[in-house]
């Protein structure tokens, strides 16, 4: 029975496993962003709360995109368990620091998956990954820009209020326009 099931997928066990790990990582990112949204909301940072809620939705979309791929390829997509998500954060700024760290970790993870795909000569999955690798450029850009607002605007006086207002307005431009 097990052999029969294996024939249903051209994904190697290694690739199926690493994709399931990434499904979990996206689910954790989604849960983490939701926790950040809640913290911002409780601390009066209304715009950032909305921004992190939106980020959370996007991470769930990423999870589902991976989930669908594993399923479509005849593999076994695993609905991940997500535990011990942080509730409290040290400061408004630290929320954005963690958000950037999280995005960098995701980029590194996709790089590792791409590397595995090449080693296993799985060019179908390698091609599928291109969307995520490109997406991470935008994800890191937005997270980095948000964190930079703390330097550019400063947190004194109405600084935090200004930062909060600007966060949802950060846009990534694909085209270079000098
Ligand atoms: Fe993601
Ligand atoms: Fe992300």
PDB file of N, CA and C and ligand atoms in Angstrom, residues 22 26 29 58-59 62-63 103 106 110 132 135-136 139, ligand 1:
ATOM      1  N   UNK A  22       8.008  23.992   5.388  1.00  0.00           N
ATOM      2  CA  UNK A  22       7.772  25.382   4.984  1.00  0.00           C
ATOM      3  C   UNK A  22       6.305  25.767   5.179  1.00  0.00           C
ATOM      4  N   UNK A  26       5.192  29.016   7.369  1.00  0.00           N
ATOM      5  CA  UNK A  26       4.267  30.063   6.924  1.00  0.00           C
ATOM      6  C   UNK A  26       3.094  30.194   7.903  1.00  0.00           C
ATOM      7  N   UNK A  29       4.387  32.038  10.808  1.00  0.00           N
ATOM      8  CA  UNK A  29       4.534  33.461  10.472  1.00  0.00           C
ATOM      9  C   UNK A  29       3.171  34.145  10.521  1.00  0.00           C
ATOM     10  N   UNK A  58      -1.670  37.302   4.409  1.00  0.00           N
ATOM     11  CA  UNK A  58      -0.769  36.962   3.298  1.00  0.00           C
ATOM     12  C   UNK A  58       0.027  35.692   3.593  1.00  0.00           C
ATOM     13  N   UNK A  59       0.477  35.553   4.839  1.00  0.00           N
ATOM     14  CA  UNK A  59       1.257  34.360   5.203  1.00  0.00           C
ATOM     15  C   UNK A  59       0.381  33.104   5.105  1.00  0.00           C
ATOM     16  N   UNK A  62       0.317  32.168   1.569  1.00  0.00           N
ATOM     17  CA  UNK A  62       1.573  31.478   1.212  1.00  0.00           C
ATOM     18  C   UNK A  62       1.498  30.009   1.632  1.00  0.00           C
ATOM     19  N   UNK A  63       0.988  29.816   2.853  1.00  0.00           N
ATOM     20  CA  UNK A  63       0.864  28.447   3.369  1.00  0.00           C
ATOM     21  C   UNK A  63      -0.021  27.626   2.439  1.00  0.00           C
ATOM     22  N   UNK A 103      11.102  37.655   8.362  1.00  0.00           N
ATOM     23  CA  UNK A 103      11.138  37.634   6.896  1.00  0.00           C
ATOM     24  C   UNK A 103      12.502  37.158   6.381  1.00  0.00           C
ATOM     25  N   UNK A 106      12.671  33.487   6.631  1.00  0.00           N
ATOM     26  CA  UNK A 106      11.868  32.841   5.580  1.00  0.00           C
ATOM     27  C   UNK A 106      12.640  32.827   4.253  1.00  0.00           C
ATOM     28  N   UNK A 110      13.726  29.525   2.080  1.00  0.00           N
ATOM     29  CA  UNK A 110      13.436  29.260   0.664  1.00  0.00           C
ATOM     30  C   UNK A 110      14.720  29.028  -0.132  1.00  0.00           C
ATOM     31  N   UNK A 132       7.933  32.403  -4.731  1.00  0.00           N
ATOM     32  CA  UNK A 132       8.233  32.714  -3.329  1.00  0.00           C
ATOM     33  C   UNK A 132       9.540  33.503  -3.195  1.00  0.00           C
ATOM     34  N   UNK A 135       8.748  36.944  -4.146  1.00  0.00           N
ATOM     35  CA  UNK A 135       7.883  37.532  -3.129  1.00  0.00           C
ATOM     36  C   UNK A 135       8.693  38.002  -1.918  1.00  0.00           C
ATOM     37  N   UNK A 136       9.747  37.249  -1.589  1.00  0.00           N
ATOM     38  CA  UNK A 136      10.555  37.601  -0.414  1.00  0.00           C
ATOM     39  C   UNK A 136      11.301  38.926  -0.594  1.00  0.00           C
ATOM     40  N   UNK A 139       8.693  41.282   0.607  1.00  0.00           N
ATOM     41  CA  UNK A 139       8.432  41.087   2.038  1.00  0.00           C
ATOM     42  C   UNK A 139       9.550  41.690   2.897  1.00  0.00           C
TER      43      UNK A 139
HETATM   44 FE1  LIG B   1       5.418  33.991   3.621  1.00  0.00          FE
END
